[in-house]
Short mmCIF file of C-alpha atoms in Angstrom, two decimals:
data_model
loop_
_atom_site.label_atom_id
_atom_site.label_comp_id
_atom_site.label_asym_id
_atom_site.label_seq_id
_atom_site.Cartn_x
_atom_site.Cartn_y
_atom_site.Cartn_z
CA MET A 769 195.46 228.77 -117.62
CA GLU A 770 192.75 226.21 -118.75
CA LYS A 771 191.95 226.51 -122.26
CA LYS A 772 188.35 226.19 -123.85
CA SER A 773 187.30 225.95 -127.39
CA GLU A 774 183.61 226.81 -128.85
CA ILE A 775 180.88 224.01 -129.71
CA ASN A 776 177.72 225.79 -131.33
CA GLY A 777 178.75 228.22 -128.59
CA HIS A 778 178.83 226.39 -125.56
CA ALA A 779 182.46 225.99 -123.85
CA MET A 780 183.58 223.38 -124.08
CA PRO A 781 187.18 222.20 -122.49
CA GLY A 782 190.40 222.00 -124.21
CA SER A 783 193.25 219.96 -124.46
CA THR A 784 196.57 219.36 -126.78
CA SER A 785 194.43 216.34 -128.51
CA THR A 786 191.89 218.85 -129.07
CA ASP A 787 194.48 221.74 -130.26
CA ARG A 788 195.77 219.16 -132.95
CA ILE A 789 192.81 217.64 -134.65
CA MET A 790 191.71 221.59 -134.79
CA GLU A 791 195.54 222.29 -136.43
CA LYS A 792 194.69 219.65 -138.23
CA SER A 793 191.46 220.76 -139.41
CA VAL A 794 192.51 223.82 -140.84
CA SER A 795 195.17 222.40 -143.04
CA ARG A 796 192.71 219.80 -144.81
CA SER A 797 191.28 220.29 -148.30
CA PRO A 798 188.57 221.72 -148.89
CA GLY A 799 186.74 218.05 -150.43
CA ASP A 800 188.30 217.01 -146.92
CA LYS A 801 186.11 219.40 -145.14
CA LEU A 802 183.42 218.98 -147.82
CA ARG A 803 182.72 215.05 -146.73
CA GLY A 804 183.68 215.96 -143.42
CA PHE A 805 180.60 218.64 -143.58
CA LEU A 806 178.67 215.82 -145.53
CA SER A 807 179.30 212.91 -142.94
CA ARG A 808 179.37 215.36 -139.62
CA ASN A 809 175.23 216.70 -141.01
CA LEU A 810 174.65 214.01 -143.38
CA LEU A 811 171.24 212.99 -140.57
CA VAL A 812 170.00 217.08 -140.96
CA ILE A 813 170.15 217.67 -144.65
CA MET A 814 168.46 213.94 -144.89
CA THR A 815 165.57 214.93 -142.78
CA VAL A 816 165.69 218.80 -144.90
CA SER A 817 165.27 216.45 -147.49
CA GLY A 818 163.05 214.09 -146.55
CA VAL A 819 160.45 217.80 -145.83
CA LEU A 820 161.07 218.95 -149.33
CA VAL A 821 160.38 215.29 -151.86
CA GLY A 822 157.70 215.38 -149.39
CA VAL A 823 156.01 217.88 -150.60
CA GLY A 824 156.90 217.56 -154.23
CA LEU A 825 155.72 213.66 -153.41
CA GLY A 826 152.18 214.57 -152.54
CA MET A 827 151.43 217.38 -154.98
CA MET A 828 152.51 214.54 -157.52
CA VAL A 829 149.93 211.90 -155.94
CA ARG A 830 147.39 214.12 -155.29
CA SER A 831 147.12 214.59 -159.06
CA MET A 832 146.30 210.75 -158.56
CA SER A 833 143.02 211.12 -156.65
CA LEU A 834 143.10 208.72 -154.17
CA THR A 835 140.68 206.84 -152.45
CA ARG A 836 140.57 207.56 -148.15
CA ALA A 837 141.26 203.71 -147.57
CA GLN A 838 144.63 204.48 -150.35
CA MET A 839 145.06 208.04 -148.33
CA THR A 840 146.25 205.82 -145.29
CA TYR A 841 148.37 203.04 -146.92
CA PHE A 842 150.15 205.61 -148.28
CA ALA A 843 150.45 207.01 -144.94
CA PHE A 844 151.14 203.82 -143.53
CA PRO A 845 155.53 204.47 -143.27
CA GLY A 846 154.10 208.67 -141.67
CA GLU A 847 152.01 206.91 -138.53
CA MET A 848 155.07 204.11 -137.90
CA LEU A 849 157.58 206.87 -137.54
CA LEU A 850 154.43 208.76 -134.88
CA ARG A 851 154.29 205.03 -133.23
CA MET A 852 158.11 204.79 -132.96
CA LEU A 853 158.19 208.34 -131.54
CA LYS A 854 155.20 208.01 -129.00
CA MET A 855 156.42 204.51 -127.91
CA ILE A 856 159.88 206.30 -126.70
CA ILE A 857 158.01 209.12 -124.53
CA LEU A 858 157.43 206.89 -121.36
CA PRO A 859 160.34 205.64 -120.38
CA LEU A 860 162.31 208.97 -121.39
CA VAL A 861 160.88 211.55 -119.96
CA VAL A 862 160.04 209.14 -116.43
CA CYS A 863 164.54 207.73 -116.55
CA SER A 864 164.83 211.23 -117.73
CA LEU A 865 163.62 212.99 -114.63
CA VAL A 866 164.30 210.88 -112.51
CA SER A 867 168.50 210.42 -113.21
CA GLY A 868 168.11 214.27 -113.47
CA ALA A 869 166.58 214.89 -110.45
CA ALA A 870 168.87 212.65 -108.40
CA SER A 871 172.04 213.45 -109.97
CA LEU A 872 170.85 217.21 -108.50
CA ASP A 873 171.67 218.14 -105.15
CA THR A 874 168.28 219.70 -103.36
CA ARG A 875 169.55 223.31 -103.03
CA SER A 876 170.64 223.16 -106.75
CA LEU A 877 167.30 221.41 -108.03
CA GLY A 878 165.50 224.40 -106.07
CA LYS A 879 167.37 227.04 -107.73
CA LEU A 880 167.39 225.82 -111.14
CA GLY A 881 163.31 224.26 -110.76
CA GLY A 882 162.64 227.97 -110.13
CA ILE A 883 164.88 230.01 -112.74
CA ALA A 884 163.35 227.68 -115.92
CA VAL A 885 159.59 228.28 -113.88
CA SER A 886 160.16 232.23 -114.38
CA TYR A 887 161.51 231.02 -117.88
CA PHE A 888 159.05 229.05 -118.83
CA LEU A 889 156.11 232.09 -117.31
CA GLY A 890 157.56 234.87 -118.78
CA THR A 891 157.68 233.45 -122.09
CA THR A 892 154.18 232.22 -122.19
CA LEU A 893 153.59 236.26 -120.65
CA ILE A 894 155.13 237.85 -123.99
CA ALA A 895 154.10 234.69 -126.46
CA SER A 896 150.62 235.58 -125.29
CA GLY A 897 151.01 239.48 -125.20
CA ILE A 898 152.27 239.45 -128.79
CA GLY A 899 149.22 237.63 -130.13
CA VAL A 900 146.92 239.64 -128.61
CA ALA A 901 148.73 242.81 -129.67
CA LEU A 902 148.97 241.32 -133.49
CA ALA A 903 145.46 239.90 -133.57
CA PHE A 904 144.29 244.13 -132.86
CA ILE A 905 147.05 244.82 -135.61
CA ILE A 906 146.07 243.06 -138.53
CA LYS A 907 142.06 241.72 -137.07
CA PRO A 908 141.93 238.82 -138.93
CA GLY A 909 138.07 238.48 -138.10
CA GLU A 910 136.85 241.34 -139.72
CA GLY A 911 135.21 241.33 -142.79
CA ALA A 912 134.86 237.63 -142.07
CA GLY A 913 131.44 237.49 -140.53
CA ALA A 914 130.20 235.37 -143.46
CA LEU A 915 132.01 232.80 -143.04
CA ASN A 916 130.70 230.15 -140.55
CA THR A 917 131.23 226.58 -139.89
CA ASN A 918 128.72 225.35 -143.04
CA SER A 919 130.30 227.46 -145.41
CA LEU A 920 133.33 224.99 -145.52
CA GLY A 921 132.05 222.27 -144.89
CA LEU A 922 133.51 221.74 -141.30
CA GLU A 923 131.56 220.00 -138.65
CA SER A 924 130.67 221.90 -135.80
CA ILE A 925 133.04 221.48 -132.42
CA SER A 926 131.21 221.97 -129.40
CA ASN A 927 132.78 222.48 -125.94
CA ASN A 928 130.19 222.74 -122.29
CA LYS A 929 132.71 221.83 -120.61
CA ASP A 930 133.17 224.93 -117.31
CA THR A 931 136.23 227.13 -116.82
CA THR A 932 136.45 225.78 -113.28
CA ASP A 933 136.60 221.97 -114.54
CA SER A 934 139.63 222.93 -116.74
CA PHE A 935 141.61 223.60 -113.91
CA LEU A 936 140.57 221.43 -111.79
CA ASP A 937 141.39 218.69 -113.35
CA LEU A 938 144.23 220.44 -114.30
CA ALA A 939 145.11 219.79 -110.40
CA ARG A 940 143.85 215.99 -110.51
CA ASN A 941 146.05 215.07 -113.33
CA LEU A 942 148.99 216.46 -111.53
CA PHE A 943 148.66 213.72 -108.44
CA PRO A 944 146.74 210.35 -110.61
CA ALA A 945 145.31 208.01 -108.17
CA ASN A 946 146.80 205.19 -110.94
CA LEU A 947 150.42 205.05 -111.58
CA VAL A 948 149.95 202.37 -114.53
CA SER A 949 146.90 204.34 -116.05
CA ALA A 950 148.55 207.81 -116.19
CA ALA A 951 150.72 205.75 -118.77
CA PHE A 952 147.60 205.83 -120.83
CA ARG A 953 144.69 207.69 -119.15
CA SER A 954 143.93 211.27 -118.66
CA TYR A 955 141.34 212.66 -115.87
CA ALA A 956 138.70 214.72 -117.42
CA THR A 957 135.35 216.18 -115.96
CA ASP A 958 131.92 215.50 -117.84
CA TYR A 959 128.89 216.43 -116.85
CA LYS A 960 125.12 213.83 -116.23
CA MET A 961 121.45 216.01 -115.41
CA VAL A 962 120.32 214.24 -112.09
CA ALA A 963 116.50 215.59 -111.10
CA ALA A 964 116.91 217.85 -108.65
CA GLY A 965 112.60 217.70 -107.50
CA ASN A 966 109.72 219.13 -109.89
CA ASP A 967 108.54 223.48 -109.54
CA THR A 968 105.25 224.61 -108.71
CA ASN A 969 103.84 222.77 -112.52
CA GLY A 970 104.52 219.30 -111.75
CA THR A 971 107.82 220.00 -114.55
CA VAL A 972 110.26 217.75 -113.08
CA LEU A 973 113.72 220.14 -112.36
CA TYR A 974 117.20 218.53 -113.66
CA GLN A 975 121.25 219.39 -112.35
CA LYS A 976 123.62 219.75 -114.72
CA VAL A 977 126.05 218.27 -111.45
CA PRO A 978 130.11 216.91 -113.11
CA VAL A 979 131.64 213.60 -113.14
CA GLY A 980 134.93 212.14 -113.94
CA THR A 981 135.53 210.44 -116.59
CA ASP A 982 138.82 208.98 -117.57
CA THR A 983 140.11 209.75 -121.66
CA ASP A 984 142.50 207.78 -123.84
CA GLY A 985 146.07 209.90 -124.47
CA MET A 986 149.39 209.66 -121.74
CA ASN A 987 149.09 211.92 -118.52
CA ILE A 988 152.13 213.47 -119.19
CA LEU A 989 151.73 215.63 -116.53
CA GLY A 990 150.78 213.15 -113.54
CA LEU A 991 154.29 211.40 -115.19
CA VAL A 992 156.52 214.13 -114.63
CA LEU A 993 155.58 215.69 -110.93
CA PHE A 994 155.93 211.69 -109.55
CA ALA A 995 158.90 210.96 -112.30
CA MET A 996 160.33 214.81 -110.60
CA VAL A 997 159.84 213.57 -107.25
CA PHE A 998 160.77 209.75 -106.69
CA GLY A 999 163.99 211.04 -107.99
CA VAL A 1000 164.49 213.26 -104.83
CA ALA A 1001 163.45 210.60 -102.83
CA LEU A 1002 166.04 208.54 -104.59
CA ARG A 1003 168.44 210.92 -103.65
CA LYS A 1004 167.16 211.67 -100.38
CA LEU A 1005 168.22 207.65 -99.30
CA GLY A 1006 172.11 208.16 -99.87
CA ASP A 1007 173.55 204.74 -100.66
CA GLU A 1008 170.75 202.74 -100.39
CA GLY A 1009 169.33 204.58 -103.60
CA GLU A 1010 172.14 204.19 -105.21
CA GLU A 1011 170.85 200.65 -106.83
CA LEU A 1012 167.91 202.32 -108.38
CA ILE A 1013 169.54 205.38 -109.59
CA ARG A 1014 172.13 203.40 -111.10
CA PHE A 1015 169.74 201.78 -112.80
CA PHE A 1016 168.02 204.67 -114.21
CA ASN A 1017 170.59 205.83 -115.94
CA ALA A 1018 171.54 202.96 -117.25
CA PHE A 1019 167.59 202.59 -118.30
CA ASN A 1020 167.66 206.38 -119.20
CA GLU A 1021 171.47 205.86 -121.95
CA ALA A 1022 169.10 202.71 -123.40
CA THR A 1023 166.44 204.32 -123.79
CA MET A 1024 168.90 207.29 -126.24
CA VAL A 1025 170.70 204.46 -127.80
CA LEU A 1026 166.90 203.71 -128.82
CA VAL A 1027 166.37 206.80 -129.61
CA SER A 1028 169.64 207.17 -131.87
CA TRP A 1029 168.56 204.35 -134.06
CA ILE A 1030 164.94 205.81 -134.51
CA MET A 1031 167.07 209.14 -135.59
CA TRP A 1032 167.61 207.36 -139.45
CA TYR A 1033 163.91 206.45 -139.80
CA VAL A 1034 162.81 210.18 -139.19
CA PRO A 1035 163.34 211.20 -142.89
CA PHE A 1036 161.51 208.10 -145.24
CA GLY A 1037 159.18 208.59 -142.49
CA ILE A 1038 158.93 212.36 -142.69
CA MET A 1039 158.63 212.37 -146.10
CA PHE A 1040 155.78 210.49 -146.26
CA LEU A 1041 153.78 212.45 -143.10
CA VAL A 1042 154.15 215.48 -145.13
CA GLY A 1043 153.55 213.87 -148.61
CA SER A 1044 150.35 212.39 -146.70
CA LYS A 1045 149.40 215.15 -145.10
CA ILE A 1046 149.31 217.72 -148.75
CA VAL A 1047 146.83 214.96 -150.18
CA GLU A 1048 144.62 215.29 -147.37
CA MET A 1049 143.72 218.02 -147.83
CA GLU A 1050 140.38 219.40 -149.31
CA ASP A 1051 140.26 222.75 -150.33
CA VAL A 1052 143.54 224.45 -149.82
CA VAL A 1053 142.92 227.53 -151.65
CA LEU A 1054 138.53 228.18 -150.00
CA LEU A 1055 140.70 227.65 -146.35
CA VAL A 1056 143.48 230.26 -147.38
CA THR A 1057 141.53 232.26 -148.65
CA SER A 1058 138.71 232.81 -145.90
CA LEU A 1059 141.26 232.70 -142.79
CA GLY A 1060 144.36 233.75 -145.15
CA LYS A 1061 144.57 236.94 -142.22
CA TYR A 1062 144.52 234.61 -139.13
CA ILE A 1063 146.52 232.08 -140.43
CA PHE A 1064 149.33 235.24 -141.60
CA ALA A 1065 149.17 236.46 -137.62
CA SER A 1066 149.62 232.94 -136.01
CA ILE A 1067 152.81 232.00 -138.33
CA LEU A 1068 153.89 236.48 -137.88
CA GLY A 1069 153.69 236.10 -133.89
CA HIS A 1070 155.77 232.80 -134.46
CA ILE A 1071 158.71 234.68 -136.73
CA ILE A 1072 158.36 237.46 -134.02
CA HIS A 1073 159.18 235.52 -130.88
CA GLY A 1074 161.12 232.76 -132.04
CA GLY A 1075 163.87 234.43 -134.01
CA ILE A 1076 163.58 237.96 -132.46
CA VAL A 1077 162.32 237.38 -129.23
CA LEU A 1078 163.28 234.11 -127.45
CA PRO A 1079 166.95 234.42 -129.04
CA LEU A 1080 166.94 237.93 -126.99
CA ILE A 1081 166.26 236.23 -124.06
CA TYR A 1082 168.85 233.63 -124.42
CA PHE A 1083 171.71 236.64 -125.41
CA GLY A 1084 171.10 238.88 -122.17
CA PHE A 1085 171.55 235.44 -120.15
CA THR A 1086 174.62 234.04 -121.69
CA ARG A 1087 175.65 236.50 -123.93
CA LYS A 1088 176.85 234.62 -127.01
CA ASN A 1089 175.18 234.08 -130.29
CA PRO A 1090 171.99 232.04 -129.78
CA PHE A 1091 171.71 231.49 -133.88
CA SER A 1092 175.17 229.16 -133.31
CA PHE A 1093 173.22 226.94 -130.81
CA LEU A 1094 170.20 227.05 -132.88
CA SER A 1095 171.81 225.77 -136.33
CA GLY A 1096 173.02 222.20 -134.21
CA LEU A 1097 169.13 221.33 -133.94
CA ILE A 1098 167.90 221.59 -137.79
CA THR A 1099 167.06 217.91 -136.87
CA PRO A 1100 164.22 218.42 -133.85
CA PHE A 1101 163.04 220.84 -135.72
CA THR A 1102 162.54 219.73 -138.85
CA THR A 1103 160.40 216.45 -136.52
CA ALA A 1104 158.65 219.08 -134.80
CA PHE A 1105 157.56 220.93 -138.01
CA ALA A 1106 156.70 217.54 -139.65
CA THR A 1107 155.12 215.82 -136.88
CA CYS A 1108 153.35 218.13 -135.07
CA SER A 1109 154.06 216.88 -132.08
CA SER A 1110 156.47 218.35 -129.27
CA SER A 1111 156.35 214.99 -126.83
CA ALA A 1112 156.93 213.39 -130.38
CA THR A 1113 160.03 215.55 -131.29
CA LEU A 1114 161.77 215.14 -127.44
CA PRO A 1115 163.55 212.19 -128.20
CA SER A 1116 165.97 214.07 -130.82
CA MET A 1117 165.96 217.43 -129.00
CA ILE A 1118 167.68 215.56 -125.86
CA LYS A 1119 170.45 213.76 -127.97
CA CYS A 1120 171.17 216.67 -130.61
CA VAL A 1121 171.19 219.50 -127.48
CA GLU A 1122 173.17 217.03 -125.84
CA GLU A 1123 176.32 216.72 -128.16
CA ASN A 1124 176.09 219.20 -130.89
CA ASN A 1125 175.51 222.42 -127.83
CA GLY A 1126 176.94 220.54 -124.80
CA VAL A 1127 174.62 220.93 -122.37
CA ASP A 1128 175.06 218.79 -119.87
CA LYS A 1129 173.09 215.64 -119.43
CA ARG A 1130 172.11 216.65 -115.96
CA ILE A 1131 170.69 219.73 -116.94
CA SER A 1132 168.85 218.80 -120.56
CA ARG A 1133 167.24 215.37 -119.19
CA PHE A 1134 165.45 217.25 -116.55
CA ILE A 1135 164.42 220.35 -118.20
CA LEU A 1136 163.68 219.23 -122.00
CA PRO A 1137 160.58 216.31 -120.45
CA ILE A 1138 159.22 219.39 -118.26
CA GLY A 1139 160.08 222.03 -120.99
CA ALA A 1140 157.53 219.68 -123.44
CA THR A 1141 155.20 219.56 -120.96
CA VAL A 1142 154.87 222.79 -119.45
CA ASN A 1143 156.09 225.41 -122.15
CA MET A 1144 153.77 226.04 -124.79
CA ASP A 1145 154.46 229.44 -126.13
CA GLY A 1146 154.10 229.19 -129.84
CA ALA A 1147 150.60 227.48 -128.71
CA ALA A 1148 150.10 230.53 -126.92
CA ILE A 1149 150.18 232.91 -129.59
CA PHE A 1150 147.68 230.72 -131.50
CA GLN A 1151 145.20 230.59 -128.91
CA CYS A 1152 145.48 234.02 -128.02
CA ILE A 1153 145.04 235.81 -132.16
CA ALA A 1154 141.93 233.03 -132.20
CA ALA A 1155 140.41 234.06 -129.32
CA VAL A 1156 140.54 237.52 -130.49
CA PHE A 1157 139.56 236.55 -133.87
CA ILE A 1158 136.32 234.82 -132.90
CA ALA A 1159 135.24 237.52 -130.69
CA GLN A 1160 135.53 239.98 -134.50
CA LEU A 1161 134.20 237.17 -136.41
CA ASN A 1162 130.59 237.91 -133.82
CA ASN A 1163 131.61 241.11 -134.17
CA ILE A 1164 132.23 241.56 -130.35
CA GLU A 1165 134.02 244.55 -128.64
CA LEU A 1166 136.66 243.09 -125.63
CA ASN A 1167 137.43 245.53 -122.05
CA ALA A 1168 140.23 245.42 -121.11
CA GLY A 1169 139.33 242.72 -118.19
CA GLN A 1170 138.21 240.70 -121.05
CA ILE A 1171 141.94 241.05 -122.97
CA PHE A 1172 143.94 240.96 -119.42
CA THR A 1173 141.77 237.23 -118.69
CA ILE A 1174 142.66 236.02 -122.38
CA LEU A 1175 146.90 236.48 -121.69
CA VAL A 1176 145.66 235.28 -118.00
CA THR A 1177 144.05 232.09 -118.93
CA ALA A 1178 146.51 231.28 -122.08
CA THR A 1179 149.46 231.21 -120.34
CA ALA A 1180 147.95 228.73 -117.57
CA SER A 1181 145.88 226.80 -120.20
CA SER A 1182 148.92 225.69 -121.68
CA VAL A 1183 150.68 224.10 -119.16
CA GLY A 1184 148.01 221.57 -119.19
CA ALA A 1185 148.21 221.47 -123.58
CA ALA A 1186 148.46 217.89 -124.81
CA GLY A 1187 152.14 218.10 -126.42
CA ILE A 1188 149.71 216.17 -129.23
CA PRO A 1189 148.95 217.33 -132.82
CA ALA A 1190 145.56 219.32 -132.56
CA GLY A 1191 146.31 220.09 -128.38
CA GLY A 1192 145.45 223.34 -128.80
CA ILE A 1193 141.88 223.94 -129.92
CA ILE A 1194 140.97 222.48 -126.53
CA THR A 1195 142.84 225.17 -124.67
CA ILE A 1196 141.34 227.45 -126.59
CA ALA A 1197 137.73 226.92 -125.44
CA ILE A 1198 139.18 227.16 -121.88
CA ILE A 1199 139.80 230.54 -122.61
CA LEU A 1200 136.15 231.08 -124.65
CA GLU A 1201 134.56 229.52 -121.84
CA ALA A 1202 136.70 231.89 -119.58
CA ILE A 1203 135.44 235.48 -121.69
CA GLY A 1204 132.40 234.01 -122.57
CA LEU A 1205 132.78 233.83 -125.91
CA PRO A 1206 130.90 231.38 -128.11
CA THR A 1207 132.60 227.71 -129.23
CA ASN A 1208 130.43 227.12 -131.79
CA ASP A 1209 133.53 228.44 -134.13
CA LEU A 1210 136.53 225.99 -132.93
CA SER A 1211 136.22 224.01 -136.64
CA LEU A 1212 137.84 226.87 -138.23
CA MET A 1213 140.34 226.82 -135.91
CA LEU A 1214 140.75 223.23 -136.31
CA ALA A 1215 140.62 223.14 -140.10
CA VAL A 1216 143.44 225.28 -140.45
CA ASP A 1217 145.66 223.83 -137.34
CA TRP A 1218 147.57 221.93 -139.40
CA ILE A 1219 148.54 224.70 -141.43
CA VAL A 1220 149.72 227.07 -138.44
CA ASP A 1221 150.50 223.67 -135.61
CA ARG A 1222 153.96 223.19 -137.73
CA THR A 1223 155.49 226.72 -136.99
CA THR A 1224 153.87 226.48 -133.39
CA THR A 1225 155.53 222.81 -132.38
CA VAL A 1226 159.03 224.81 -133.70
CA VAL A 1227 158.46 227.68 -131.46
CA ASN A 1228 157.37 225.20 -128.57
CA VAL A 1229 160.58 223.41 -128.99
CA GLU A 1230 162.67 226.22 -129.84
CA GLY A 1231 161.62 227.57 -126.00
CA ASP A 1232 162.59 224.18 -124.45
CA ALA A 1233 165.83 224.46 -125.89
CA LEU A 1234 166.88 227.76 -125.64
CA GLY A 1235 166.17 227.59 -121.86
CA ALA A 1236 168.02 224.81 -121.74
CA GLY A 1237 171.02 226.51 -122.71
CA ILE A 1238 170.17 229.23 -120.43
CA LEU A 1239 170.13 226.58 -117.81
CA HIS A 1240 173.03 225.46 -118.35
CA HIS A 1241 174.60 228.93 -119.15
CA ILE A 1242 173.74 229.33 -115.54
CA ASN A 1243 175.18 226.00 -113.75
CA GLN A 1244 178.43 226.81 -115.62
CA GLN A 1245 178.89 230.28 -114.40
CA GLU A 1246 177.91 228.62 -110.52
CA MET A 1247 180.65 226.03 -110.62
CA LYS A 1248 182.75 228.41 -112.16
CA LYS A 1249 182.13 230.73 -108.44
CA GLN A 1250 182.00 228.02 -106.67
CA GLN A 1251 186.09 226.77 -107.41
CA GLN A 1252 187.01 230.20 -107.57
CA GLN A 1253 185.65 229.66 -103.98
CA ARG A 1254 187.39 226.64 -102.70
CA GLU A 1255 190.41 227.51 -104.41
CA GLN A 1256 190.12 231.03 -102.93
CA GLN A 1257 189.66 229.08 -99.41
CA GLU A 1258 192.78 226.00 -100.05
CA ASP A 1259 194.76 229.33 -100.66
CA GLU A 1260 194.65 230.51 -96.96
CA GLU A 1261 194.88 227.31 -95.32
CA LEU A 1262 197.70 227.67 -97.15
CA ALA A 1263 199.10 231.07 -95.79
CA GLU A 1264 197.90 230.15 -92.62
CA VAL A 1265 199.67 226.93 -92.16
CA ARG A 1266 202.73 228.91 -93.32
CA VAL A 1267 202.28 231.31 -91.21
CA GLU A 1268 202.45 228.90 -88.40
CA ALA A 1269 204.94 227.03 -89.71
CA VAL A 1270 207.35 230.51 -88.92
CA ALA A 1271 205.70 231.23 -86.02
CA ASN A 1272 207.49 227.92 -85.06
CA ILE A 1273 210.69 228.91 -86.30
CA GLN A 1274 211.01 231.65 -84.35
CA ALA A 1275 209.44 230.17 -81.45
CA GLU A 1276 212.74 227.59 -81.32
CA GLU A 1277 215.35 230.03 -81.55
CA GLU A 1278 214.13 232.02 -79.47
CA THR A 1279 215.02 231.34 -76.04
CA SER A 1280 215.09 231.69 -72.29
CA PRO A 1281 219.34 233.46 -71.31
CA LEU A 1282 219.60 230.76 -68.69
CA VAL A 1283 219.80 228.28 -71.36
CA THR A 1284 221.81 230.54 -73.12
CA HIS A 1285 223.64 230.83 -70.42
CA GLN A 1286 223.91 227.17 -69.43
CA THR A 1287 224.77 226.03 -73.32
CA LYS A 1288 227.67 228.45 -73.80
CA ALA A 1289 228.80 227.38 -70.71
CA GLY A 1290 228.74 223.85 -71.70
CA ALA A 1291 230.07 224.78 -75.14
CA ALA A 1292 233.52 226.28 -72.72
CA THR A 1293 233.89 224.23 -70.89
CA PRO A 1294 235.76 221.25 -73.83
CA GLU A 1295 238.02 223.94 -74.70
CA ALA A 1296 238.96 224.82 -70.75
CA ILE A 1297 240.32 221.43 -69.98
CA GLU A 1298 241.60 221.41 -74.15
CA SER A 1299 243.82 224.45 -72.88
CA VAL A 1300 244.49 222.71 -69.11
CA LEU A 1301 245.69 219.18 -70.92
#
């Protein structure tokens, strides 16, 4: 029986060399253990330290009363980190999905894809339910009726886009008309007023007509779908597609090497990202006292979903400790907290899930890019709380139909939410339009989004990582079953061969009486001759 060792809750094949290493590690001195721990977790320690130093640096620089231009210069190292991470997203997503889809057979791809979609939709629906429940229990909008945009000195934000057009844009973006422009532009519906004739008084009547426009920002949804389908098509080609599959595999590995280099800049960049955000804060005390219950409800929802619900789902599928799995992902979680971007966290997440948790590359590079695009558990929680908060702010009672609409719309629209900072604000506008609430108070959400968006992104990427862990476990179980079936078939075939061999031996021994009599006679003849002689 092959020995198995565990890496962060995942079984890995053991060997004599592994056993020797484990024996040596048992006999090492405390100093050696400490040095080994520090060398293994140096990047994690540096990243967490970067956040803490950034907070201290921000508080110190805040007292200097910098000008806007000086703030921009102070934020420059953090801006460089975001630019590096965004630079690597396009090649990473496309190449990892093409190579991942091409490395799985169609049956496995369909099964894993089905499980992944069910997991993503299920967890997002649970997250939406938690958000709505907390909003009705904590009631963040009650008593805040006097609060408005002007009292906090915020600009008003409005969104006149119809809910129907929002979902049609989602479908349009799935199939980009130009793949090159999809790398930096998305489709969005705008409106123009067109003269439609005159009424009886001679007044010109106008109609609002939707027109297509392109907005800045990568159409990640369209690129994900194209890369998956293209990977499946390459596999269908057989030998002819092998060259291109090897090209994408090599491109993917080279991208991961670049990621490993960028990771060493993360602690320094994060320090200035966090510090600059603290320096830019206007009046924190006024914001927290005005919107404190909303912030508390959102963060509590993230703690419940990320600390209890998701780990329980992981344990239910794998029967393994979810927190040992999550302990290997501290670096991507810290990156998510600092950058507020699921897409920017994707490179470090793929690296840590594979190296620290032993997840199969085919699984991680297939499911994590999809998860970063469509799985937004944290966003669903704060969007539902925000929708109920705005209803309470305007003293509007929500009925059962509107609550159901919030749940469904939050779950569906989170698929199209951009994996960028403040990407969920537009999604809140879709929910508000769906239930007929005013969108004038959206700027209140944007005012505190820099606080809530941090825990939102951590929960988003945690859901992706645990989904990859669950799929890895299911894939391992499937492989074990297939191996057992193969061994069973081999045993049956061997048994059949043995039965045939025994039958052949018996057939050789069993001959007719005539042949036996002749043989005996033939055998006696020499003796008879011998006796006569």
